[in-house]
Amino acid sequence: LVLGSSNFTDASMSESGHFLDCNIITTHRETIDNAIDLFKSIIHNKDYTKRIEKSKLMYSRNDDEYLPFSLKPYFEQENEEIILLFSCNQVDKRIIDRIIQWNSKTAIKLYVSDSWPTSQFPKDNLITMKWLYETSINDYRNVSVIPIRKDIHSKLYMFKSQGIAFISSQNLTVDSWQSLLEAGIIMNDSKDFKYLIDSIKTFKKSSLTKIEIEDLE
């Protein structure tokens, strides 16, 4: 099973692609069985999913036991650092505020791409664009926004003291958290986790361009 942020596009999949994606490959039997049940449910428009105790798959089904609420314990239990890696147009301040409700003490580092998208950007997210810029200069509560010189497309959640990463399709947006079918895998392999941490350390820091309401067009 391969799962993550890569779309079937040149930007995500080709050798010359410019997106920074994050995917995971697993041969874990219970996780694959769970994914097969999810596929069957989509294909036949009937719920074939069942609880598989050892599965590392998480997906959304508008229930407290499923995404995004299944991530809540990881946020609550983290006491060192929460690391998030997302495109700046796939962040909504309302979701960040929800995460802060779950953990208002632990440092949250939000890495974002350093350029605003030029198309398909919802106007109602202008508030978040302004918030990202302002927080990249002055932290917002326990959140630091860190722009980097990458065209980020990954949807990566990391919990440092737990040595756990959630590699997924779930953005930090209301649609992803509330209405879309999203999926991801919990990863706790120490070598893979170190690889992710070391990769993030190599990113070159950048800055965001200030945006005003009048600049929207």
mmCIF file with all atom_site columns, C-alpha atoms in Angstrom:
data_model
loop_
_atom_site.group_PDB
_atom_site.id
_atom_site.type_symbol
_atom_site.label_atom_id
_atom_site.label_alt_id
_atom_site.label_comp_id
_atom_site.label_asym_id
_atom_site.label_entity_id
_atom_site.label_seq_id
_atom_site.pdbx_PDB_ins_code
_atom_site.Cartn_x
_atom_site.Cartn_y
_atom_site.Cartn_z
_atom_site.occupancy
_atom_site.B_iso_or_equiv
_atom_site.pdbx_formal_charge
_atom_site.auth_seq_id
_atom_site.auth_comp_id
_atom_site.auth_asym_id
_atom_site.auth_atom_id
_atom_site.pdbx_PDB_model_num
ATOM 1   C CA . LEU A 1 1   ? 0.000   0.000  0.000   1.00 0.00 ? 1   LEU A CA 1
ATOM 2   C CA . VAL A 1 2   ? 1.292   3.439  -0.966  1.00 0.00 ? 2   VAL A CA 1
ATOM 3   C CA . LEU A 1 3   ? -0.430  6.388  0.685   1.00 0.00 ? 3   LEU A CA 1
ATOM 4   C CA . GLY A 1 4   ? 0.366   10.066 0.989   1.00 0.00 ? 4   GLY A CA 1
ATOM 5   C CA . SER A 1 5   ? 0.049   13.429 -0.703  1.00 0.00 ? 5   SER A CA 1
ATOM 6   C CA . SER A 1 6   ? 1.169   12.695 -4.288  1.00 0.00 ? 6   SER A CA 1
ATOM 7   C CA . ASN A 1 7   ? -1.438  13.200 -6.996  1.00 0.00 ? 7   ASN A CA 1
ATOM 8   C CA . PHE A 1 8   ? -1.277  11.497 -10.398 1.00 0.00 ? 8   PHE A CA 1
ATOM 9   C CA . THR A 1 9   ? 0.225   14.648 -11.910 1.00 0.00 ? 9   THR A CA 1
ATOM 10  C CA . ASP A 1 10  ? 3.511   15.593 -13.488 1.00 0.00 ? 10  ASP A CA 1
ATOM 11  C CA . ALA A 1 11  ? 4.211   18.029 -10.653 1.00 0.00 ? 11  ALA A CA 1
ATOM 12  C CA . SER A 1 12  ? 3.911   15.270 -8.055  1.00 0.00 ? 12  SER A CA 1
ATOM 13  C CA . MET A 1 13  ? 5.152   12.155 -9.858  1.00 0.00 ? 13  MET A CA 1
ATOM 14  C CA . SER A 1 14  ? 7.751   13.014 -12.498 1.00 0.00 ? 14  SER A CA 1
ATOM 15  C CA . GLU A 1 15  ? 11.508  13.307 -12.012 1.00 0.00 ? 15  GLU A CA 1
ATOM 16  C CA . SER A 1 16  ? 11.228  16.977 -12.931 1.00 0.00 ? 16  SER A CA 1
ATOM 17  C CA . GLY A 1 17  ? 8.236   17.537 -10.636 1.00 0.00 ? 17  GLY A CA 1
ATOM 18  C CA . HIS A 1 18  ? 8.451   20.563 -8.374  1.00 0.00 ? 18  HIS A CA 1
ATOM 19  C CA . PHE A 1 19  ? 6.149   19.547 -5.512  1.00 0.00 ? 19  PHE A CA 1
ATOM 20  C CA . LEU A 1 20  ? 7.522   18.476 -2.146  1.00 0.00 ? 20  LEU A CA 1
ATOM 21  C CA . ASP A 1 21  ? 5.316   15.456 -1.394  1.00 0.00 ? 21  ASP A CA 1
ATOM 22  C CA . CYS A 1 22  ? 5.418   12.904 1.402   1.00 0.00 ? 22  CYS A CA 1
ATOM 23  C CA . ASN A 1 23  ? 4.269   9.305  0.958   1.00 0.00 ? 23  ASN A CA 1
ATOM 24  C CA . ILE A 1 24  ? 4.640   6.028  2.823   1.00 0.00 ? 24  ILE A CA 1
ATOM 25  C CA . ILE A 1 25  ? 4.913   2.445  1.571   1.00 0.00 ? 25  ILE A CA 1
ATOM 26  C CA . THR A 1 26  ? 3.768   -0.339 3.878   1.00 0.00 ? 26  THR A CA 1
ATOM 27  C CA . THR A 1 27  ? 3.437   -4.114 3.698   1.00 0.00 ? 27  THR A CA 1
ATOM 28  C CA . HIS A 1 28  ? 1.665   -4.205 7.075   1.00 0.00 ? 28  HIS A CA 1
ATOM 29  C CA . ARG A 1 29  ? -1.093  -6.773 6.526   1.00 0.00 ? 29  ARG A CA 1
ATOM 30  C CA . GLU A 1 30  ? -3.751  -5.340 8.828   1.00 0.00 ? 30  GLU A CA 1
ATOM 31  C CA . THR A 1 31  ? -3.304  -1.846 7.395   1.00 0.00 ? 31  THR A CA 1
ATOM 32  C CA . ILE A 1 32  ? -3.645  -3.164 3.834   1.00 0.00 ? 32  ILE A CA 1
ATOM 33  C CA . ASP A 1 33  ? -6.763  -5.180 4.748   1.00 0.00 ? 33  ASP A CA 1
ATOM 34  C CA . ASN A 1 34  ? -8.298  -2.059 6.233   1.00 0.00 ? 34  ASN A CA 1
ATOM 35  C CA . ALA A 1 35  ? -7.516  -0.084 3.064   1.00 0.00 ? 35  ALA A CA 1
ATOM 36  C CA . ILE A 1 36  ? -9.093  -2.817 0.901   1.00 0.00 ? 36  ILE A CA 1
ATOM 37  C CA . ASP A 1 37  ? -12.277 -2.599 2.978   1.00 0.00 ? 37  ASP A CA 1
ATOM 38  C CA . LEU A 1 38  ? -12.299 1.170  2.443   1.00 0.00 ? 38  LEU A CA 1
ATOM 39  C CA . PHE A 1 39  ? -11.870 0.741  -1.336  1.00 0.00 ? 39  PHE A CA 1
ATOM 40  C CA . LYS A 1 40  ? -14.698 -1.796 -1.438  1.00 0.00 ? 40  LYS A CA 1
ATOM 41  C CA . SER A 1 41  ? -16.943 0.606  0.453   1.00 0.00 ? 41  SER A CA 1
ATOM 42  C CA . ILE A 1 42  ? -16.297 3.379  -2.078  1.00 0.00 ? 42  ILE A CA 1
ATOM 43  C CA . ILE A 1 43  ? -16.700 1.124  -5.141  1.00 0.00 ? 43  ILE A CA 1
ATOM 44  C CA . HIS A 1 44  ? -19.948 -0.509 -3.962  1.00 0.00 ? 44  HIS A CA 1
ATOM 45  C CA . ASN A 1 45  ? -21.342 2.496  -2.074  1.00 0.00 ? 45  ASN A CA 1
ATOM 46  C CA . LYS A 1 46  ? -21.809 0.293  0.966   1.00 0.00 ? 46  LYS A CA 1
ATOM 47  C CA . ASP A 1 47  ? -19.944 0.245  4.264   1.00 0.00 ? 47  ASP A CA 1
ATOM 48  C CA . TYR A 1 48  ? -17.637 -2.773 4.376   1.00 0.00 ? 48  TYR A CA 1
ATOM 49  C CA . THR A 1 49  ? -15.249 -1.221 6.867   1.00 0.00 ? 49  THR A CA 1
ATOM 50  C CA . LYS A 1 50  ? -14.708 -2.866 10.228  1.00 0.00 ? 50  LYS A CA 1
ATOM 51  C CA . ARG A 1 51  ? -12.445 -2.296 13.180  1.00 0.00 ? 51  ARG A CA 1
ATOM 52  C CA . ILE A 1 52  ? -9.051  -3.925 12.613  1.00 0.00 ? 52  ILE A CA 1
ATOM 53  C CA . GLU A 1 53  ? -7.131  -3.598 15.860  1.00 0.00 ? 53  GLU A CA 1
ATOM 54  C CA . LYS A 1 54  ? -3.563  -3.512 14.518  1.00 0.00 ? 54  LYS A CA 1
ATOM 55  C CA . SER A 1 55  ? -4.295  -1.363 11.477  1.00 0.00 ? 55  SER A CA 1
ATOM 56  C CA . LYS A 1 56  ? -2.281  1.859  11.194  1.00 0.00 ? 56  LYS A CA 1
ATOM 57  C CA . LEU A 1 57  ? -4.709  3.339  8.667   1.00 0.00 ? 57  LEU A CA 1
ATOM 58  C CA . MET A 1 58  ? -6.828  6.335  9.605   1.00 0.00 ? 58  MET A CA 1
ATOM 59  C CA . TYR A 1 59  ? -9.636  7.680  7.462   1.00 0.00 ? 59  TYR A CA 1
ATOM 60  C CA . SER A 1 60  ? -12.586 10.051 7.809   1.00 0.00 ? 60  SER A CA 1
ATOM 61  C CA . ARG A 1 61  ? -16.126 8.839  8.312   1.00 0.00 ? 61  ARG A CA 1
ATOM 62  C CA . ASN A 1 62  ? -17.699 11.712 10.291  1.00 0.00 ? 62  ASN A CA 1
ATOM 63  C CA . ASP A 1 63  ? -17.411 9.872  13.590  1.00 0.00 ? 63  ASP A CA 1
ATOM 64  C CA . ASP A 1 64  ? -15.441 10.619 16.753  1.00 0.00 ? 64  ASP A CA 1
ATOM 65  C CA . GLU A 1 65  ? -13.331 7.486  16.280  1.00 0.00 ? 65  GLU A CA 1
ATOM 66  C CA . TYR A 1 66  ? -12.188 8.528  12.814  1.00 0.00 ? 66  TYR A CA 1
ATOM 67  C CA . LEU A 1 67  ? -10.275 11.414 11.289  1.00 0.00 ? 67  LEU A CA 1
ATOM 68  C CA . PRO A 1 68  ? -9.738  14.111 12.343  1.00 0.00 ? 68  PRO A CA 1
ATOM 69  C CA . PHE A 1 69  ? -10.735 13.200 15.915  1.00 0.00 ? 69  PHE A CA 1
ATOM 70  C CA . SER A 1 70  ? -8.541  10.084 15.941  1.00 0.00 ? 70  SER A CA 1
ATOM 71  C CA . LEU A 1 71  ? -5.540  12.452 15.846  1.00 0.00 ? 71  LEU A CA 1
ATOM 72  C CA . LYS A 1 72  ? -6.648  14.275 18.996  1.00 0.00 ? 72  LYS A CA 1
ATOM 73  C CA . PRO A 1 73  ? -4.809  11.993 21.492  1.00 0.00 ? 73  PRO A CA 1
ATOM 74  C CA . TYR A 1 74  ? -1.505  12.474 19.645  1.00 0.00 ? 74  TYR A CA 1
ATOM 75  C CA . PHE A 1 75  ? -1.875  16.259 19.841  1.00 0.00 ? 75  PHE A CA 1
ATOM 76  C CA . GLU A 1 76  ? -2.910  16.147 23.504  1.00 0.00 ? 76  GLU A CA 1
ATOM 77  C CA . GLN A 1 77  ? -0.071  13.831 24.557  1.00 0.00 ? 77  GLN A CA 1
ATOM 78  C CA . GLU A 1 78  ? 2.765   15.608 22.750  1.00 0.00 ? 78  GLU A CA 1
ATOM 79  C CA . ASN A 1 79  ? 5.005   17.482 25.203  1.00 0.00 ? 79  ASN A CA 1
ATOM 80  C CA . GLU A 1 80  ? 8.049   18.390 23.102  1.00 0.00 ? 80  GLU A CA 1
ATOM 81  C CA . GLU A 1 81  ? 7.159   19.642 19.630  1.00 0.00 ? 81  GLU A CA 1
ATOM 82  C CA . ILE A 1 82  ? 4.410   19.323 17.024  1.00 0.00 ? 82  ILE A CA 1
ATOM 83  C CA . ILE A 1 83  ? 5.676   19.727 13.447  1.00 0.00 ? 83  ILE A CA 1
ATOM 84  C CA . LEU A 1 84  ? 3.314   20.420 10.525  1.00 0.00 ? 84  LEU A CA 1
ATOM 85  C CA . LEU A 1 85  ? 4.390   20.619 6.858   1.00 0.00 ? 85  LEU A CA 1
ATOM 86  C CA . PHE A 1 86  ? 1.811   22.077 4.439   1.00 0.00 ? 86  PHE A CA 1
ATOM 87  C CA . SER A 1 87  ? 1.271   24.310 1.450   1.00 0.00 ? 87  SER A CA 1
ATOM 88  C CA . CYS A 1 88  ? 0.303   27.809 2.575   1.00 0.00 ? 88  CYS A CA 1
ATOM 89  C CA . ASN A 1 89  ? -2.983  27.564 0.630   1.00 0.00 ? 89  ASN A CA 1
ATOM 90  C CA . GLN A 1 90  ? -3.920  24.365 2.474   1.00 0.00 ? 90  GLN A CA 1
ATOM 91  C CA . VAL A 1 91  ? -3.978  25.952 5.936   1.00 0.00 ? 91  VAL A CA 1
ATOM 92  C CA . ASP A 1 92  ? -6.990  27.466 7.669   1.00 0.00 ? 92  ASP A CA 1
ATOM 93  C CA . LYS A 1 93  ? -6.563  29.423 10.893  1.00 0.00 ? 93  LYS A CA 1
ATOM 94  C CA . ARG A 1 94  ? -9.750  27.821 12.258  1.00 0.00 ? 94  ARG A CA 1
ATOM 95  C CA . ILE A 1 95  ? -8.073  24.398 12.162  1.00 0.00 ? 95  ILE A CA 1
ATOM 96  C CA . ILE A 1 96  ? -4.948  25.748 13.843  1.00 0.00 ? 96  ILE A CA 1
ATOM 97  C CA . ASP A 1 97  ? -7.164  27.181 16.585  1.00 0.00 ? 97  ASP A CA 1
ATOM 98  C CA . ARG A 1 98  ? -8.753  23.742 17.047  1.00 0.00 ? 98  ARG A CA 1
ATOM 99  C CA . ILE A 1 99  ? -5.303  22.163 17.423  1.00 0.00 ? 99  ILE A CA 1
ATOM 100 C CA . ILE A 1 100 ? -4.388  24.825 19.987  1.00 0.00 ? 100 ILE A CA 1
ATOM 101 C CA . GLN A 1 101 ? -7.515  23.879 21.939  1.00 0.00 ? 101 GLN A CA 1
ATOM 102 C CA . TRP A 1 102 ? -6.193  20.313 22.049  1.00 0.00 ? 102 TRP A CA 1
ATOM 103 C CA . ASN A 1 103 ? -2.715  21.440 23.133  1.00 0.00 ? 103 ASN A CA 1
ATOM 104 C CA . SER A 1 104 ? -2.062  25.055 24.104  1.00 0.00 ? 104 SER A CA 1
ATOM 105 C CA . LYS A 1 105 ? 1.339   24.493 25.737  1.00 0.00 ? 105 LYS A CA 1
ATOM 106 C CA . THR A 1 106 ? 3.522   22.462 23.376  1.00 0.00 ? 106 THR A CA 1
ATOM 107 C CA . ALA A 1 107 ? 5.418   24.332 20.659  1.00 0.00 ? 107 ALA A CA 1
ATOM 108 C CA . ILE A 1 108 ? 3.846   23.958 17.217  1.00 0.00 ? 108 ILE A CA 1
ATOM 109 C CA . LYS A 1 109 ? 6.085   24.550 14.193  1.00 0.00 ? 109 LYS A CA 1
ATOM 110 C CA . LEU A 1 110 ? 4.108   25.084 10.992  1.00 0.00 ? 110 LEU A CA 1
ATOM 111 C CA . TYR A 1 111 ? 6.349   24.889 7.905   1.00 0.00 ? 111 TYR A CA 1
ATOM 112 C CA . VAL A 1 112 ? 4.741   26.395 4.790   1.00 0.00 ? 112 VAL A CA 1
ATOM 113 C CA . SER A 1 113 ? 5.785   27.148 1.219   1.00 0.00 ? 113 SER A CA 1
ATOM 114 C CA . ASP A 1 114 ? 7.084   30.697 0.777   1.00 0.00 ? 114 ASP A CA 1
ATOM 115 C CA . SER A 1 115 ? 4.857   31.773 -2.125  1.00 0.00 ? 115 SER A CA 1
ATOM 116 C CA . TRP A 1 116 ? 1.137   32.380 -2.320  1.00 0.00 ? 116 TRP A CA 1
ATOM 117 C CA . PRO A 1 117 ? -0.776  30.392 -4.965  1.00 0.00 ? 117 PRO A CA 1
ATOM 118 C CA . THR A 1 118 ? -1.706  32.290 -8.111  1.00 0.00 ? 118 THR A CA 1
ATOM 119 C CA . SER A 1 119 ? -4.999  30.536 -8.856  1.00 0.00 ? 119 SER A CA 1
ATOM 120 C CA . GLN A 1 120 ? -7.781  28.511 -7.272  1.00 0.00 ? 120 GLN A CA 1
ATOM 121 C CA . PHE A 1 121 ? -7.414  30.289 -3.953  1.00 0.00 ? 121 PHE A CA 1
ATOM 122 C CA . PRO A 1 122 ? -10.713 30.785 -2.095  1.00 0.00 ? 122 PRO A CA 1
ATOM 123 C CA . LYS A 1 123 ? -11.326 34.425 -1.222  1.00 0.00 ? 123 LYS A CA 1
ATOM 124 C CA . ASP A 1 124 ? -12.650 33.515 2.216   1.00 0.00 ? 124 ASP A CA 1
ATOM 125 C CA . ASN A 1 125 ? -9.150  32.271 3.116   1.00 0.00 ? 125 ASN A CA 1
ATOM 126 C CA . LEU A 1 126 ? -7.625  35.727 2.825   1.00 0.00 ? 126 LEU A CA 1
ATOM 127 C CA . ILE A 1 127 ? -7.829  36.019 6.618   1.00 0.00 ? 127 ILE A CA 1
ATOM 128 C CA . THR A 1 128 ? -5.582  32.968 6.943   1.00 0.00 ? 128 THR A CA 1
ATOM 129 C CA . MET A 1 129 ? -3.131  34.365 4.379   1.00 0.00 ? 129 MET A CA 1
ATOM 130 C CA . LYS A 1 130 ? -2.796  37.529 6.452   1.00 0.00 ? 130 LYS A CA 1
ATOM 131 C CA . TRP A 1 131 ? -2.528  35.462 9.640   1.00 0.00 ? 131 TRP A CA 1
ATOM 132 C CA . LEU A 1 132 ? 0.261   33.290 8.164   1.00 0.00 ? 132 LEU A CA 1
ATOM 133 C CA . TYR A 1 133 ? 2.245   36.383 7.219   1.00 0.00 ? 133 TYR A CA 1
ATOM 134 C CA . GLU A 1 134 ? 1.787   38.008 10.637  1.00 0.00 ? 134 GLU A CA 1
ATOM 135 C CA . THR A 1 135 ? 2.618   34.792 12.522  1.00 0.00 ? 135 THR A CA 1
ATOM 136 C CA . SER A 1 136 ? 5.772   34.300 10.432  1.00 0.00 ? 136 SER A CA 1
ATOM 137 C CA . ILE A 1 137 ? 6.968   37.555 12.021  1.00 0.00 ? 137 ILE A CA 1
ATOM 138 C CA . ASN A 1 138 ? 5.472   37.239 15.510  1.00 0.00 ? 138 ASN A CA 1
ATOM 139 C CA . ASP A 1 139 ? 4.385   33.889 16.945  1.00 0.00 ? 139 ASP A CA 1
ATOM 140 C CA . TYR A 1 140 ? 0.688   33.267 17.568  1.00 0.00 ? 140 TYR A CA 1
ATOM 141 C CA . ARG A 1 141 ? 0.318   31.745 21.034  1.00 0.00 ? 141 ARG A CA 1
ATOM 142 C CA . ASN A 1 142 ? 2.345   28.484 20.874  1.00 0.00 ? 142 ASN A CA 1
ATOM 143 C CA . VAL A 1 143 ? 2.502   28.468 17.043  1.00 0.00 ? 143 VAL A CA 1
ATOM 144 C CA . SER A 1 144 ? 5.496   29.469 14.902  1.00 0.00 ? 144 SER A CA 1
ATOM 145 C CA . VAL A 1 145 ? 5.028   29.803 11.128  1.00 0.00 ? 145 VAL A CA 1
ATOM 146 C CA . ILE A 1 146 ? 8.230   28.998 9.224   1.00 0.00 ? 146 ILE A CA 1
ATOM 147 C CA . PRO A 1 147 ? 8.220   29.733 5.459   1.00 0.00 ? 147 PRO A CA 1
ATOM 148 C CA . ILE A 1 148 ? 10.670  27.635 3.447   1.00 0.00 ? 148 ILE A CA 1
ATOM 149 C CA . ARG A 1 149 ? 11.927  27.649 -0.132  1.00 0.00 ? 149 ARG A CA 1
ATOM 150 C CA . LYS A 1 150 ? 9.916   24.657 -1.276  1.00 0.00 ? 150 LYS A CA 1
ATOM 151 C CA . ASP A 1 151 ? 6.715   24.160 -3.251  1.00 0.00 ? 151 ASP A CA 1
ATOM 152 C CA . ILE A 1 152 ? 5.088   22.096 -0.509  1.00 0.00 ? 152 ILE A CA 1
ATOM 153 C CA . HIS A 1 153 ? 2.313   19.637 -1.319  1.00 0.00 ? 153 HIS A CA 1
ATOM 154 C CA . SER A 1 154 ? 2.803   17.265 1.611   1.00 0.00 ? 154 SER A CA 1
ATOM 155 C CA . LYS A 1 155 ? 0.258   16.804 4.408   1.00 0.00 ? 155 LYS A CA 1
ATOM 156 C CA . LEU A 1 156 ? 2.548   15.818 7.258   1.00 0.00 ? 156 LEU A CA 1
ATOM 157 C CA . TYR A 1 157 ? 1.847   15.781 11.005  1.00 0.00 ? 157 TYR A CA 1
ATOM 158 C CA . MET A 1 158 ? 4.727   14.899 13.359  1.00 0.00 ? 158 MET A CA 1
ATOM 159 C CA . PHE A 1 159 ? 4.790   14.387 17.131  1.00 0.00 ? 159 PHE A CA 1
ATOM 160 C CA . LYS A 1 160 ? 8.418   14.609 18.222  1.00 0.00 ? 160 LYS A CA 1
ATOM 161 C CA . SER A 1 161 ? 8.527   13.127 21.740  1.00 0.00 ? 161 SER A CA 1
ATOM 162 C CA . GLN A 1 162 ? 6.280   10.248 20.623  1.00 0.00 ? 162 GLN A CA 1
ATOM 163 C CA . GLY A 1 163 ? 8.412   9.531  17.534  1.00 0.00 ? 163 GLY A CA 1
ATOM 164 C CA . ILE A 1 164 ? 5.205   9.370  15.486  1.00 0.00 ? 164 ILE A CA 1
ATOM 165 C CA . ALA A 1 165 ? 4.336   10.833 12.081  1.00 0.00 ? 165 ALA A CA 1
ATOM 166 C CA . PHE A 1 166 ? 0.951   10.885 10.360  1.00 0.00 ? 166 PHE A CA 1
ATOM 167 C CA . ILE A 1 167 ? 1.495   10.785 6.580   1.00 0.00 ? 167 ILE A CA 1
ATOM 168 C CA . SER A 1 168 ? -1.747  11.594 4.842   1.00 0.00 ? 168 SER A CA 1
ATOM 169 C CA . SER A 1 169 ? -3.962  13.400 2.350   1.00 0.00 ? 169 SER A CA 1
ATOM 170 C CA . GLN A 1 170 ? -5.557  15.551 5.059   1.00 0.00 ? 170 GLN A CA 1
ATOM 171 C CA . ASN A 1 171 ? -4.886  19.280 4.761   1.00 0.00 ? 171 ASN A CA 1
ATOM 172 C CA . LEU A 1 172 ? -5.294  21.815 7.558   1.00 0.00 ? 172 LEU A CA 1
ATOM 173 C CA . THR A 1 173 ? -8.570  23.027 6.055   1.00 0.00 ? 173 THR A CA 1
ATOM 174 C CA . VAL A 1 174 ? -12.208 22.872 7.113   1.00 0.00 ? 174 VAL A CA 1
ATOM 175 C CA . ASP A 1 175 ? -13.102 20.748 4.061   1.00 0.00 ? 175 ASP A CA 1
ATOM 176 C CA . SER A 1 176 ? -10.387 18.182 4.832   1.00 0.00 ? 176 SER A CA 1
ATOM 177 C CA . TRP A 1 177 ? -11.266 18.044 8.518   1.00 0.00 ? 177 TRP A CA 1
ATOM 178 C CA . GLN A 1 178 ? -15.028 18.106 8.129   1.00 0.00 ? 178 GLN A CA 1
ATOM 179 C CA . SER A 1 179 ? -16.416 16.816 4.844   1.00 0.00 ? 179 SER A CA 1
ATOM 180 C CA . LEU A 1 180 ? -13.861 15.203 2.506   1.00 0.00 ? 180 LEU A CA 1
ATOM 181 C CA . LEU A 1 181 ? -12.845 11.545 2.544   1.00 0.00 ? 181 LEU A CA 1
ATOM 182 C CA . GLU A 1 182 ? -9.217  11.649 3.675   1.00 0.00 ? 182 GLU A CA 1
ATOM 183 C CA . ALA A 1 183 ? -6.803  8.904  4.696   1.00 0.00 ? 183 ALA A CA 1
ATOM 184 C CA . GLY A 1 184 ? -3.373  8.490  6.200   1.00 0.00 ? 184 GLY A CA 1
ATOM 185 C CA . ILE A 1 185 ? -1.056  6.103  8.015   1.00 0.00 ? 185 ILE A CA 1
ATOM 186 C CA . ILE A 1 186 ? 0.469   6.409  11.472  1.00 0.00 ? 186 ILE A CA 1
ATOM 187 C CA . MET A 1 187 ? 4.203   5.735  11.221  1.00 0.00 ? 187 MET A CA 1
ATOM 188 C CA . ASN A 1 188 ? 6.445   5.065  14.237  1.00 0.00 ? 188 ASN A CA 1
ATOM 189 C CA . ASP A 1 189 ? 9.548   3.556  12.609  1.00 0.00 ? 189 ASP A CA 1
ATOM 190 C CA . SER A 1 190 ? 12.516  5.313  14.242  1.00 0.00 ? 190 SER A CA 1
ATOM 191 C CA . LYS A 1 191 ? 14.651  5.367  11.075  1.00 0.00 ? 191 LYS A CA 1
ATOM 192 C CA . ASP A 1 192 ? 11.863  6.842  8.962   1.00 0.00 ? 192 ASP A CA 1
ATOM 193 C CA . PHE A 1 193 ? 11.070  9.384  11.660  1.00 0.00 ? 193 PHE A CA 1
ATOM 194 C CA . LYS A 1 194 ? 14.731  10.452 11.834  1.00 0.00 ? 194 LYS A CA 1
ATOM 195 C CA . TYR A 1 195 ? 14.797  10.736 8.033   1.00 0.00 ? 195 TYR A CA 1
ATOM 196 C CA . LEU A 1 196 ? 11.851  13.151 8.170   1.00 0.00 ? 196 LEU A CA 1
ATOM 197 C CA . ILE A 1 197 ? 13.399  15.226 10.962  1.00 0.00 ? 197 ILE A CA 1
ATOM 198 C CA . ASP A 1 198 ? 16.763  15.390 9.154   1.00 0.00 ? 198 ASP A CA 1
ATOM 199 C CA . SER A 1 199 ? 15.071  16.364 5.884   1.00 0.00 ? 199 SER A CA 1
ATOM 200 C CA . ILE A 1 200 ? 13.194  19.233 7.538   1.00 0.00 ? 200 ILE A CA 1
ATOM 201 C CA . LYS A 1 201 ? 16.459  20.508 9.049   1.00 0.00 ? 201 LYS A CA 1
ATOM 202 C CA . THR A 1 202 ? 17.873  20.930 5.510   1.00 0.00 ? 202 THR A CA 1
ATOM 203 C CA . PHE A 1 203 ? 15.073  23.242 4.347   1.00 0.00 ? 203 PHE A CA 1
ATOM 204 C CA . LYS A 1 204 ? 16.175  26.795 3.626   1.00 0.00 ? 204 LYS A CA 1
ATOM 205 C CA . LYS A 1 205 ? 14.150  29.355 5.539   1.00 0.00 ? 205 LYS A CA 1
ATOM 206 C CA . SER A 1 206 ? 12.476  32.114 3.588   1.00 0.00 ? 206 SER A CA 1
ATOM 207 C CA . SER A 1 207 ? 9.828   34.800 4.136   1.00 0.00 ? 207 SER A CA 1
ATOM 208 C CA . LEU A 1 208 ? 6.269   35.528 3.074   1.00 0.00 ? 208 LEU A CA 1
ATOM 209 C CA . THR A 1 209 ? 5.178   38.601 1.133   1.00 0.00 ? 209 THR A CA 1
ATOM 210 C CA . LYS A 1 210 ? 2.843   40.904 2.996   1.00 0.00 ? 210 LYS A CA 1
ATOM 211 C CA . ILE A 1 211 ? -0.707  40.864 1.678   1.00 0.00 ? 211 ILE A CA 1
ATOM 212 C CA . GLU A 1 212 ? -3.426  43.454 2.199   1.00 0.00 ? 212 GLU A CA 1
ATOM 213 C CA . ILE A 1 213 ? -7.154  43.098 1.680   1.00 0.00 ? 213 ILE A CA 1
ATOM 214 C CA . GLU A 1 214 ? -6.925  45.525 -1.241  1.00 0.00 ? 214 GLU A CA 1
ATOM 215 C CA . ASP A 1 215 ? -4.310  43.321 -2.946  1.00 0.00 ? 215 ASP A CA 1
ATOM 216 C CA . LEU A 1 216 ? -6.655  40.365 -3.445  1.00 0.00 ? 216 LEU A CA 1
ATOM 217 C CA . GLU A 1 217 ? -7.313  40.862 -7.162  1.00 0.00 ? 217 GLU A CA 1
#
